């Protein structure tokens, strides 16, 4: 029987990173091109410190207030990348821009334009992802497939935001083939945007585990 001396968080992280590495190699991808976003929503304030000590430096939060509270108690904010992965309301854009390095959940051209306007006031360049509702799930936010290319063109014209990727979250309860189809379509959308609209759009954020 094998016993590990690693703390629980590091033990789980080792297991996940090993799976990522093996899967990437299996499909011919470079594991170094895959970024693990550690979702820390609903966890205690000290979780950022614990994550950082485990060499997790890309973190995801869903709520503005919770992220702000954690940020105020974390002394190494400049050493992590913080992603917003929860729905963003227009009236909270200003706070989101102050808090997050990447906003993954831009689900309309109107929201992107609001982010751009506030960023212009703050003289900031905000990295964003477009959230795409690939499966047309009524319980999920996001732009539908048939509208996403035109949205990407309009969003790319905003000077104070930088389109860095595409994000989607599949519906719950799907079978593996359905999930694979959604992921494949999401990648095709990213490829189309990267090749013909915006070469900064290189990343894909798909689901969670």
XYZ file of C-alpha atoms in Angstrom, residues 64-185:
122
model
C -17.780 40.057 -7.206
C -18.199 40.573 -3.453
C -16.544 37.287 -2.536
C -13.583 37.989 -4.818
C -13.204 41.459 -3.339
C -13.145 40.108 0.216
C -10.487 37.561 -0.678
C -8.444 40.108 -2.577
C -8.390 42.459 0.409
C -6.922 39.765 2.656
C -4.396 38.335 0.165
C -0.966 39.937 0.083
C 0.264 38.396 -3.192
C -2.457 39.593 -5.552
C 0.107 40.666 -8.149
C 1.428 37.102 -8.346
C -1.840 35.448 -9.453
C -4.204 35.704 -12.421
C -7.831 36.033 -11.368
C -10.619 34.960 -13.744
C -14.293 35.848 -13.417
C -16.239 32.706 -14.298
C -19.671 33.757 -13.036
C -22.363 35.783 -14.785
C -21.563 39.487 -14.927
C -24.347 42.030 -14.582
C -23.855 45.364 -16.325
C -24.111 47.324 -13.079
C -21.138 45.392 -11.652
C -18.773 45.916 -14.585
C -16.768 48.653 -12.863
C -16.000 46.475 -9.849
C -15.209 43.480 -12.057
C -12.667 45.487 -14.029
C -10.958 46.543 -10.804
C -10.779 42.965 -9.528
C -10.234 40.558 -12.412
C -7.436 40.000 -14.896
C -9.758 38.039 -17.208
C -13.543 38.182 -17.546
C -14.605 34.853 -19.075
C -18.339 35.490 -19.143
C -18.956 38.222 -21.720
C -22.265 37.029 -23.122
C -23.327 39.955 -25.321
C -21.934 42.736 -27.470
C -23.690 45.226 -25.202
C -21.819 43.930 -22.155
C -18.514 44.069 -24.043
C -19.188 47.676 -25.014
C -19.952 48.534 -21.396
C -16.646 46.968 -20.319
C -14.843 48.892 -23.050
C -16.401 52.200 -21.971
C -15.376 51.760 -18.335
C -11.896 50.582 -19.328
C -11.472 53.707 -21.431
C -12.243 55.821 -18.354
C -9.711 53.845 -16.332
C -7.099 53.695 -19.102
C -7.031 49.904 -18.783
C -6.942 47.032 -21.269
C -9.243 44.231 -20.105
C -8.807 40.632 -21.259
C -12.097 38.871 -21.951
C -13.549 35.627 -23.270
C -16.820 35.376 -25.172
C -19.252 33.015 -23.472
C -20.966 30.851 -26.092
C -24.102 28.841 -25.367
C -23.135 26.034 -27.733
C -25.822 23.646 -26.491
C -28.581 26.303 -26.448
C -29.189 25.483 -22.801
C -32.003 27.751 -21.487
C -30.400 27.626 -18.047
C -27.039 28.985 -19.261
C -25.942 32.410 -20.414
C -24.034 32.925 -23.636
C -24.233 33.895 -27.278
C -25.739 31.303 -29.642
C -23.517 29.744 -32.309
C -25.246 31.485 -35.215
C -24.499 34.908 -33.709
C -21.040 34.441 -32.248
C -18.876 35.286 -35.287
C -20.595 38.607 -35.866
C -20.377 39.304 -32.121
C -16.653 38.532 -32.196
C -16.172 41.029 -35.034
C -18.019 43.776 -33.165
C -16.283 43.045 -29.875
C -12.874 43.043 -31.553
C -13.438 46.640 -32.666
C -13.374 47.864 -29.060
C -9.987 49.379 -28.296
C -9.906 48.815 -24.542
C -10.777 45.128 -24.431
C -8.769 42.225 -25.800
C -10.595 39.088 -26.917
C -8.442 36.239 -25.625
C -10.679 33.204 -25.864
C -14.007 31.410 -25.973
C -15.796 29.913 -22.982
C -18.691 27.482 -22.721
C -20.307 25.418 -19.977
C -22.237 22.309 -21.069
C -25.587 21.513 -19.516
C -25.787 19.046 -16.652
C -26.704 15.456 -17.335
C -25.336 15.128 -20.861
C -23.848 11.884 -22.079
C -20.203 11.766 -23.149
C -20.919 11.995 -26.888
C -23.039 15.111 -26.370
C -20.344 16.773 -24.273
C -17.704 15.873 -26.875
C -19.847 17.404 -29.611
C -20.192 20.666 -27.666
C -16.449 20.808 -27.024
C -15.680 20.117 -30.696
C -18.036 22.875 -31.861
